[in-house]
mmCIF file of C-alpha atoms in Angstrom:
data_model
loop_
_atom_site.group_PDB
_atom_site.id
_atom_site.type_symbol
_atom_site.label_atom_id
_atom_site.label_comp_id
_atom_site.label_asym_id
_atom_site.label_seq_id
_atom_site.Cartn_x
_atom_site.Cartn_y
_atom_site.Cartn_z
ATOM 1 C CA MET H 5 43.382 6.162 18.364
ATOM 2 C CA HIS H 6 45.229 8.227 15.791
ATOM 3 C CA ASN H 7 47.255 6.844 12.919
ATOM 4 C CA ILE H 8 50.853 8.008 12.856
ATOM 5 C CA HIS H 9 51.687 9.647 9.543
ATOM 6 C CA ASP H 10 55.171 9.881 8.108
ATOM 7 C CA ASN H 11 54.846 13.551 7.203
ATOM 8 C CA ILE H 12 52.304 16.356 7.376
ATOM 9 C CA ILE H 13 52.714 19.109 4.783
ATOM 10 C CA ILE H 14 51.330 22.476 5.902
ATOM 11 C CA GLY H 15 50.602 24.782 2.979
ATOM 12 C CA GLY H 16 49.220 24.214 -0.515
ATOM 13 C CA GLY H 17 51.273 26.532 -2.695
ATOM 14 C CA PRO H 18 53.692 25.272 -5.379
ATOM 15 C CA SER H 19 56.294 24.057 -2.886
ATOM 16 C CA GLY H 20 53.733 22.247 -0.735
ATOM 17 C CA ILE H 21 52.121 20.565 -3.745
ATOM 18 C CA PHE H 22 55.500 19.460 -5.110
ATOM 19 C CA SER H 23 56.409 18.052 -1.687
ATOM 20 C CA ILE H 24 53.751 15.389 -2.247
ATOM 21 C CA PHE H 25 55.726 14.305 -5.303
ATOM 22 C CA THR H 26 59.212 14.456 -3.749
ATOM 23 C CA CYS H 27 58.054 12.603 -0.632
ATOM 24 C CA GLY H 28 56.319 10.082 -2.870
ATOM 25 C CA MET H 29 59.614 9.363 -4.623
ATOM 26 C CA TYR H 30 60.901 8.089 -1.258
ATOM 27 C CA ASN H 31 57.608 6.334 -0.398
ATOM 28 C CA ILE H 32 57.011 8.776 2.433
ATOM 29 C CA GLU H 33 53.306 8.757 3.324
ATOM 30 C CA ASN H 34 51.881 12.222 3.877
ATOM 31 C CA ILE H 35 48.824 14.458 4.147
ATOM 32 C CA LEU H 36 48.718 18.050 2.923
ATOM 33 C CA LEU H 37 46.768 20.548 5.038
ATOM 34 C CA ASP H 38 45.872 23.922 3.519
ATOM 35 C CA SER H 39 43.765 26.804 4.803
ATOM 36 C CA ALA H 40 42.435 27.732 1.353
ATOM 37 C CA SER H 41 39.544 26.058 -0.427
ATOM 38 C CA ASN H 42 41.736 25.277 -3.455
ATOM 39 C CA LEU H 43 45.404 24.462 -3.850
ATOM 40 C CA GLY H 44 47.835 26.908 -5.425
ATOM 41 C CA GLY H 45 48.460 29.738 -2.982
ATOM 42 C CA GLN H 46 49.052 33.140 -4.543
ATOM 43 C CA CYS H 47 49.583 31.472 -7.934
ATOM 44 C CA VAL H 48 45.803 31.095 -8.138
ATOM 45 C CA THR H 49 44.497 33.699 -5.679
ATOM 46 C CA LEU H 50 46.480 36.673 -6.990
ATOM 47 C CA TYR H 51 48.362 35.802 -10.162
ATOM 48 C CA ALA H 52 46.323 33.107 -11.886
ATOM 49 C CA GLU H 53 46.614 34.792 -15.298
ATOM 50 C CA LYS H 54 50.231 35.883 -14.889
ATOM 51 C CA TYR H 55 52.824 34.198 -17.083
ATOM 52 C CA LEU H 56 55.924 32.575 -15.591
ATOM 53 C CA PHE H 57 59.098 32.390 -17.676
ATOM 54 C CA ASP H 58 61.607 30.895 -15.224
ATOM 55 C CA ILE H 59 60.290 27.362 -14.759
ATOM 56 C CA PRO H 60 62.980 24.992 -16.105
ATOM 57 C CA GLY H 61 62.048 23.344 -19.383
ATOM 58 C CA ILE H 62 58.866 25.406 -19.787
ATOM 59 C CA VAL H 63 59.225 28.473 -21.981
ATOM 60 C CA LYS H 64 56.007 30.166 -20.862
ATOM 61 C CA ILE H 65 53.174 29.090 -18.572
ATOM 62 C CA LYS H 66 50.367 30.781 -16.676
ATOM 63 C CA SER H 67 50.517 30.448 -12.898
ATOM 64 C CA LYS H 68 47.185 28.643 -12.724
ATOM 65 C CA HIS H 69 48.305 26.131 -15.356
ATOM 66 C CA LEU H 70 51.517 25.409 -13.452
ATOM 67 C CA ILE H 71 49.397 24.550 -10.406
ATOM 68 C CA GLU H 72 47.140 22.332 -12.527
ATOM 69 C CA ASN H 73 50.204 20.486 -13.839
ATOM 70 C CA LEU H 74 51.674 20.038 -10.353
ATOM 71 C CA ILE H 75 48.407 18.590 -9.077
ATOM 72 C CA LYS H 76 48.141 16.235 -12.049
ATOM 73 C CA GLN H 77 51.766 15.169 -11.572
ATOM 74 C CA ASN H 78 50.886 14.008 -8.049
ATOM 75 C CA GLU H 79 47.985 11.777 -9.085
ATOM 76 C CA ILE H 80 50.191 8.697 -9.276
ATOM 77 C CA PHE H 81 50.742 8.954 -5.496
ATOM 78 C CA ASN H 82 46.997 9.198 -4.633
ATOM 79 C CA PRO H 83 47.565 12.364 -2.588
ATOM 80 C CA LYS H 84 45.620 13.081 0.577
ATOM 81 C CA VAL H 85 44.695 16.779 0.718
ATOM 82 C CA LEU H 86 42.610 18.509 3.368
ATOM 83 C CA ASN H 87 41.448 22.028 2.411
ATOM 84 C CA ASN H 88 39.913 24.774 4.572
ATOM 85 C CA THR H 89 42.106 23.550 7.403
ATOM 86 C CA TYR H 90 43.563 26.008 9.898
ATOM 87 C CA ILE H 91 46.367 24.864 12.177
ATOM 88 C CA ASN H 92 45.751 25.846 15.785
ATOM 89 C CA ASN H 93 48.823 24.328 17.397
ATOM 90 C CA ILE H 94 51.781 21.976 17.079
ATOM 91 C CA LYS H 95 53.393 20.245 20.023
ATOM 92 C CA GLN H 96 55.914 17.467 20.459
ATOM 93 C CA VAL H 97 54.620 14.108 21.615
ATOM 94 C CA LYS H 98 56.132 10.658 22.096
ATOM 95 C CA ASP H 99 55.679 9.566 18.480
ATOM 96 C CA GLY H 100 56.657 12.872 16.874
ATOM 97 C CA PHE H 101 54.317 15.851 16.631
ATOM 98 C CA GLU H 102 50.660 16.522 17.312
ATOM 99 C CA ILE H 103 48.993 18.954 14.904
ATOM 100 C CA THR H 104 45.729 20.426 16.115
ATOM 101 C CA SER H 105 43.372 21.982 13.575
ATOM 102 C CA ASN H 106 39.776 22.625 12.716
ATOM 103 C CA THR H 107 38.109 19.934 10.605
ATOM 104 C CA GLY H 108 38.519 20.844 6.948
ATOM 105 C CA GLU H 109 37.271 19.304 3.716
ATOM 106 C CA TRP H 110 38.963 16.402 1.952
ATOM 107 C CA ASN H 111 39.972 17.277 -1.599
ATOM 108 C CA CYS H 112 40.290 13.603 -2.509
ATOM 109 C CA ASN H 113 38.662 10.274 -1.755
ATOM 110 C CA LYS H 114 38.389 10.246 2.015
ATOM 111 C CA PRO H 115 41.362 8.259 3.303
ATOM 112 C CA ASN H 116 41.075 5.762 6.116
ATOM 113 C CA THR H 117 43.104 7.834 8.537
ATOM 114 C CA ALA H 118 42.172 10.227 11.305
ATOM 115 C CA LEU H 119 39.173 11.148 9.170
ATOM 116 C CA ASP H 120 37.128 13.758 10.971
ATOM 117 C CA GLU H 121 39.536 14.196 13.839
ATOM 118 C CA LYS H 122 40.979 17.577 14.679
ATOM 119 C CA LYS H 123 44.360 16.118 15.607
ATOM 120 C CA PHE H 124 47.016 14.483 13.469
ATOM 121 C CA ILE H 125 50.109 12.683 14.686
ATOM 122 C CA ALA H 126 53.127 12.800 12.388
ATOM 123 C CA ARG H 127 56.739 11.721 12.630
ATOM 124 C CA THR H 128 57.789 14.807 10.664
ATOM 125 C CA ILE H 129 56.297 18.087 9.436
ATOM 126 C CA THR H 130 57.035 20.143 6.336
ATOM 127 C CA ILE H 131 56.009 23.799 6.603
ATOM 128 C CA ALA H 132 55.396 25.268 3.149
ATOM 129 C CA LEU H 133 53.403 28.383 3.930
ATOM 130 C CA GLY H 134 54.937 30.787 1.442
ATOM 131 C CA ALA H 135 55.373 34.314 2.709
ATOM 132 C CA GLY H 136 52.214 34.039 4.786
ATOM 133 C CA ASN H 137 48.565 34.945 4.403
ATOM 134 C CA ILE H 138 48.381 37.296 1.446
ATOM 135 C CA GLU H 139 46.146 40.318 1.184
ATOM 136 C CA PRO H 140 46.167 42.842 -1.665
ATOM 137 C CA ILE H 141 46.883 46.425 -0.669
ATOM 138 C CA ARG H 142 43.541 48.127 -1.108
ATOM 139 C CA ILE H 143 42.743 51.572 -2.473
ATOM 140 C CA ASP H 144 40.728 52.857 0.452
ATOM 141 C CA GLU H 145 38.212 51.374 2.846
ATOM 142 C CA LYS H 146 35.549 53.849 1.686
ATOM 143 C CA TYR H 147 35.461 52.121 -1.726
ATOM 144 C CA LYS H 148 34.900 48.662 -0.278
ATOM 145 C CA GLU H 149 31.322 48.549 -1.614
ATOM 146 C CA PHE H 150 32.701 48.374 -5.167
ATOM 147 C CA GLU H 151 34.997 45.406 -4.535
ATOM 148 C CA ASP H 152 34.370 42.343 -6.717
ATOM 149 C CA THR H 153 31.981 44.338 -8.933
ATOM 150 C CA THR H 154 33.903 47.360 -10.209
ATOM 151 C CA ILE H 155 37.157 47.000 -8.259
ATOM 152 C CA ILE H 156 38.869 43.681 -8.966
ATOM 153 C CA TYR H 157 41.892 42.647 -6.877
ATOM 154 C CA ASN H 158 42.228 39.017 -7.911
ATOM 155 C CA ILE H 159 41.996 38.098 -11.591
ATOM 156 C CA ASN H 160 41.045 34.488 -12.227
ATOM 157 C CA ASN H 161 39.629 34.829 -15.734
ATOM 158 C CA ILE H 162 41.069 37.371 -18.128
ATOM 159 C CA GLU H 163 38.175 36.897 -20.577
ATOM 160 C CA LYS H 164 35.760 38.865 -18.367
ATOM 161 C CA PHE H 165 37.532 42.030 -19.533
ATOM 162 C CA LYS H 166 36.883 41.378 -23.223
ATOM 163 C CA ASP H 167 35.613 44.555 -24.955
ATOM 164 C CA LYS H 168 35.571 46.394 -21.616
ATOM 165 C CA VAL H 169 37.124 49.662 -20.477
ATOM 166 C CA VAL H 170 39.665 48.861 -17.788
ATOM 167 C CA VAL H 171 41.561 51.140 -15.397
ATOM 168 C CA ILE H 172 44.895 49.895 -14.051
ATOM 169 C CA LEU H 173 46.318 51.534 -10.930
ATOM 170 C CA GLY H 174 50.103 51.374 -10.480
ATOM 171 C CA THR H 175 53.235 51.044 -12.603
ATOM 172 C CA GLY H 176 54.829 47.891 -11.178
ATOM 173 C CA ASN H 177 55.593 44.635 -12.947
ATOM 174 C CA THR H 178 52.180 43.157 -12.205
ATOM 175 C CA ALA H 179 50.407 46.230 -13.586
ATOM 176 C CA CYS H 180 52.440 46.022 -16.798
ATOM 177 C CA ASP H 181 51.841 42.267 -17.101
ATOM 178 C CA TYR H 182 48.088 42.828 -16.871
ATOM 179 C CA ILE H 183 48.197 45.695 -19.362
ATOM 180 C CA ASN H 184 50.103 43.658 -21.921
ATOM 181 C CA GLU H 185 47.680 40.766 -21.478
ATOM 182 C CA LEU H 186 44.551 42.944 -21.562
ATOM 183 C CA SER H 187 45.644 45.034 -24.528
ATOM 184 C CA THR H 188 44.597 42.279 -26.946
ATOM 185 C CA ILE H 189 41.037 41.924 -25.602
ATOM 186 C CA ALA H 190 40.049 45.123 -23.743
ATOM 187 C CA LYS H 191 38.316 47.946 -25.589
ATOM 188 C CA LYS H 192 40.372 50.601 -23.807
ATOM 189 C CA ILE H 193 42.919 50.710 -20.977
ATOM 190 C CA TYR H 194 43.699 53.649 -18.705
ATOM 191 C CA LEU H 195 46.846 53.537 -16.578
ATOM 192 C CA ILE H 196 46.758 55.824 -13.557
ATOM 193 C CA HIS H 197 49.631 56.359 -11.141
ATOM 194 C CA ARG H 198 49.939 58.824 -8.302
ATOM 195 C CA GLY H 199 53.689 59.306 -8.820
ATOM 196 C CA THR H 200 55.987 60.097 -11.740
ATOM 197 C CA SER H 201 58.377 57.167 -11.402
ATOM 198 C CA VAL H 202 57.795 53.839 -13.118
ATOM 199 C CA LYS H 203 58.443 50.783 -10.931
ATOM 200 C CA ALA H 204 58.325 48.071 -13.584
ATOM 201 C CA TYR H 205 61.285 46.544 -15.372
ATOM 202 C CA PRO H 206 62.267 48.726 -18.362
ATOM 203 C CA TYR H 207 61.423 46.019 -20.915
ATOM 204 C CA LEU H 208 57.898 45.665 -19.485
ATOM 205 C CA TRP H 209 57.307 49.408 -19.472
ATOM 206 C CA SER H 210 58.679 49.709 -22.999
ATOM 207 C CA ALA H 211 56.063 47.193 -24.162
ATOM 208 C CA VAL H 212 53.303 49.185 -22.410
ATOM 209 C CA GLU H 213 54.314 52.411 -24.176
ATOM 210 C CA LYS H 214 53.879 50.724 -27.561
ATOM 211 C CA ILE H 215 50.285 49.663 -26.907
ATOM 212 C CA GLN H 216 47.722 51.495 -29.054
ATOM 213 C CA ASN H 217 44.587 51.282 -26.904
ATOM 214 C CA ILE H 218 46.064 52.747 -23.698
ATOM 215 C CA GLU H 219 46.055 56.206 -22.152
ATOM 216 C CA ILE H 220 48.557 56.938 -19.375
ATOM 217 C CA PHE H 221 48.063 59.429 -16.545
ATOM 218 C CA LEU H 222 51.096 59.924 -14.272
ATOM 219 C CA SER H 223 51.036 62.164 -11.175
ATOM 220 C CA TYR H 224 47.265 61.781 -10.870
ATOM 221 C CA LYS H 225 45.557 60.842 -7.632
ATOM 222 C CA ILE H 226 42.151 59.253 -7.142
ATOM 223 C CA HIS H 227 39.567 61.884 -6.307
ATOM 224 C CA ASN H 228 36.514 59.638 -6.227
ATOM 225 C CA ILE H 229 35.136 56.329 -7.472
ATOM 226 C CA HIS H 230 31.599 55.530 -8.544
ATOM 227 C CA ASN H 231 30.157 52.352 -9.969
ATOM 228 C CA ASP H 232 30.961 53.289 -13.558
ATOM 229 C CA LYS H 233 33.313 56.233 -13.205
ATOM 230 C CA ILE H 234 36.613 57.178 -11.609
ATOM 231 C CA THR H 235 37.582 60.819 -11.019
ATOM 232 C CA ILE H 236 41.287 61.656 -10.887
ATOM 233 C CA ILE H 237 43.021 64.898 -9.991
ATOM 234 C CA GLN H 238 46.377 66.555 -10.656
ATOM 235 C CA GLU H 239 46.586 69.849 -8.751
ATOM 236 C CA ASP H 240 43.473 71.664 -10.050
ATOM 237 C CA ASN H 241 43.077 69.492 -13.119
ATOM 238 C CA ILE H 242 40.202 67.025 -12.665
ATOM 239 C CA LYS H 243 39.386 64.272 -15.167
ATOM 240 C CA GLU H 244 36.474 61.871 -15.303
ATOM 241 C CA ILE H 245 36.961 58.415 -16.793
ATOM 242 C CA TYR H 246 34.022 56.150 -17.482
ATOM 243 C CA MET H 247 35.017 52.516 -17.126
ATOM 244 C CA ASP H 248 33.811 48.990 -16.477
ATOM 245 C CA TYR H 249 36.524 47.741 -14.129
ATOM 246 C CA ILE H 250 39.359 48.995 -11.933
ATOM 247 C CA ILE H 251 42.348 46.731 -11.239
ATOM 248 C CA PRO H 252 44.534 48.080 -8.412
ATOM 249 C CA CYS H 253 48.150 46.887 -8.579
ATOM 250 C CA TYR H 254 49.560 48.350 -5.378
ATOM 251 C CA GLY H 255 51.175 45.103 -4.293
ATOM 252 C CA VAL H 256 50.364 42.737 -1.461
ATOM 253 C CA GLN H 257 50.933 42.545 2.273
ATOM 254 C CA TYR H 258 51.862 39.390 4.114
ATOM 255 C CA LYS H 259 50.770 38.239 7.533
ATOM 256 C CA ASN H 260 52.884 35.369 8.805
ATOM 257 C CA ASN H 261 52.499 34.865 12.544
ATOM 258 C CA PHE H 262 52.037 31.117 12.252
ATOM 259 C CA VAL H 263 55.132 29.879 14.098
ATOM 260 C CA ASN H 264 54.883 32.581 16.765
ATOM 261 C CA ASN H 265 51.515 31.261 17.899
ATOM 262 C CA LEU H 266 52.595 27.652 18.459
ATOM 263 C CA ASP H 267 53.473 25.904 21.702
ATOM 264 C CA ILE H 268 56.558 24.553 19.988
ATOM 265 C CA LYS H 269 59.190 27.253 19.498
ATOM 266 C CA ILE H 270 60.821 27.301 16.070
ATOM 267 C CA GLU H 271 63.737 29.676 15.594
ATOM 268 C CA THR H 272 63.050 32.568 13.225
ATOM 269 C CA LYS H 273 64.788 35.616 11.779
ATOM 270 C CA ASN H 274 62.879 38.649 10.496
ATOM 271 C CA ASN H 275 59.673 36.614 10.733
ATOM 272 C CA LYS H 276 61.133 33.869 8.516
ATOM 273 C CA ILE H 277 61.875 30.311 9.641
ATOM 274 C CA LEU H 278 65.591 29.585 9.985
ATOM 275 C CA VAL H 279 66.640 26.354 8.292
ATOM 276 C CA ASN H 280 69.753 24.375 7.467
ATOM 277 C CA SER H 281 69.977 24.965 3.723
ATOM 278 C CA ASN H 282 71.456 21.485 3.167
ATOM 279 C CA THR H 283 68.518 19.628 4.743
ATOM 280 C CA MET H 284 65.792 22.300 5.128
ATOM 281 C CA GLN H 285 65.426 21.222 8.766
ATOM 282 C CA THR H 286 64.437 23.898 11.259
ATOM 283 C CA SER H 287 65.747 24.350 14.809
ATOM 284 C CA ILE H 288 63.368 21.529 15.817
ATOM 285 C CA PRO H 289 64.576 18.092 14.602
ATOM 286 C CA GLY H 290 61.846 16.540 12.467
ATOM 287 C CA ILE H 291 60.283 19.849 11.395
ATOM 288 C CA TYR H 292 61.251 21.129 7.959
ATOM 289 C CA ALA H 293 60.381 24.315 6.109
ATOM 290 C CA ILE H 294 60.574 25.232 2.426
ATOM 291 C CA GLY H 295 59.613 28.052 0.089
ATOM 292 C CA ASP H 296 59.145 31.741 0.808
ATOM 293 C CA CYS H 297 58.608 31.210 4.549
ATOM 294 C CA VAL H 298 62.258 30.269 5.183
ATOM 295 C CA HIS H 299 65.527 32.093 5.666
ATOM 296 C CA TYR H 300 69.079 31.026 4.978
ATOM 297 C CA GLU H 301 72.116 32.746 3.472
ATOM 298 C CA ASN H 302 71.612 33.704 -0.198
ATOM 299 C CA LYS H 303 67.984 32.580 -0.142
ATOM 300 C CA GLN H 304 66.041 33.528 -3.289
ATOM 301 C CA ASN H 305 62.247 33.518 -3.247
ATOM 302 C CA LEU H 306 61.705 31.750 -6.556
ATOM 303 C CA ILE H 307 59.362 28.857 -7.311
ATOM 304 C CA LEU H 308 62.163 26.867 -8.921
ATOM 305 C CA ASN H 309 64.237 27.163 -5.717
ATOM 306 C CA SER H 310 61.342 25.917 -3.616
ATOM 307 C CA PHE H 311 61.175 22.793 -5.796
ATOM 308 C CA ALA H 312 64.835 22.045 -5.039
ATOM 309 C CA GLU H 313 64.237 22.717 -1.334
ATOM 310 C CA SER H 314 61.369 20.242 -1.394
ATOM 311 C CA SER H 315 63.643 17.546 -2.804
ATOM 312 C CA LYS H 316 66.325 18.174 -0.190
ATOM 313 C CA ALA H 317 63.748 18.073 2.604
ATOM 314 C CA ALA H 318 62.256 14.786 1.362
ATOM 315 C CA LYS H 319 65.648 13.078 1.345
ATOM 316 C CA HIS H 320 66.374 14.134 4.914
ATOM 317 C CA ILE H 321 62.849 13.254 6.060
ATOM 318 C CA PHE H 322 63.491 9.697 4.855
ATOM 319 C CA ASN H 323 66.761 9.620 6.830
ATOM 320 C CA PHE H 324 64.992 11.006 9.896
ATOM 321 C CA ILE H 325 62.175 8.439 9.781
ATOM 322 C CA HIS H 326 64.434 5.522 8.811
ATOM 323 C CA PRO H 327 67.877 6.205 10.323
ATOM 324 C CA ASP H 328 68.956 2.573 9.850
ATOM 325 C CA ARG H 329 67.926 2.288 6.214
ATOM 326 C CA ALA H 330 70.134 3.325 3.335
ATOM 327 C CA ILE H 331 68.594 5.439 0.603
ATOM 328 C CA LYS H 332 68.764 3.955 -2.836
ATOM 329 C CA VAL H 333 68.542 6.971 -5.097
ATOM 330 C CA THR H 334 66.425 6.044 -8.092
ATOM 331 C CA HIS H 335 65.664 8.346 -10.987
ATOM 332 C CA SER H 336 62.004 8.725 -11.965
ATOM 333 C CA SER H 337 62.852 7.233 -15.375
ATOM 334 C CA GLU H 338 63.889 4.023 -13.586
ATOM 335 C CA GLN H 339 60.769 3.622 -11.437
ATOM 336 C CA ASP H 340 58.096 1.250 -12.754
ATOM 337 C CA ARG H 341 55.246 3.299 -11.329
ATOM 338 C CA PHE H 342 55.842 6.085 -13.866
ATOM 339 C CA LYS H 343 55.814 3.827 -16.915
ATOM 340 C CA SER H 344 52.021 3.902 -17.161
ATOM 341 C CA ILE H 345 51.967 7.693 -17.567
ATOM 342 C CA GLU H 346 51.200 8.810 -21.089
#
């Protein structure tokens, strides 16, 4: 016999984590299911050391620290989180929806629910999958043997590059962010780009040009990579650069076939989930979607927008579960449960 949950959150990025909080404000019981081993999505897997400047009330914060704060903020609600959990199917049943998954690992004290079951029954679902499964665009398959030793795609600790010689590939915003961060600790930085155009915002590139310990090579292509050396070429001009690490910044690719593989058919547009922007409800009553996985007119893929979407979804989820109960909107400053927080 399965317990019936108020809401299942699918996805552990910023919007999914904050949904625990917004649902908690309405006393909506939920469980968060995430395929990764740790919460945070691309904020920890790709951009852990990247600074964010557009979070309201916070002048500057690293992505990984934002995730840490969001998780800590949820502690008052005793969140139930199940990591390493892959959703196999969703179908409608009498009491709401049946979510079928593998058995993951509880990232909390094991709750007395459908513990080691592979099926969850929920009155509502919130899909917060971001843009999908994220993979960095790699240099070339033939250099795969150097990944995680010489070639680093995901930076989780900037200190490993202290006093090292680092090669950055690309001229986008992420490349410039890394260069500006590394310039204070790396021994030497080489920036290599196959084209002549710079893709980063002008203010970021301007900061890069002022750095003293950097050498820039535009219109150079990779000729070969060894464990401690990269060879680059421009027409007949070949250069050898001895280095410790290579950080490719070619961007990421997204794979988001989640809703297409379900028995239940959720309406999409350009591989994004269509929602009512007032309620964040999808074409299926009781299923909501927030964050980068959704589409509506004038949608902006910003973390701060996903927080607002989470709040709107939580309010409507309460209405959906309790159609005969009026919502008494209470500010967090007026709720006794928050008074113990220091």
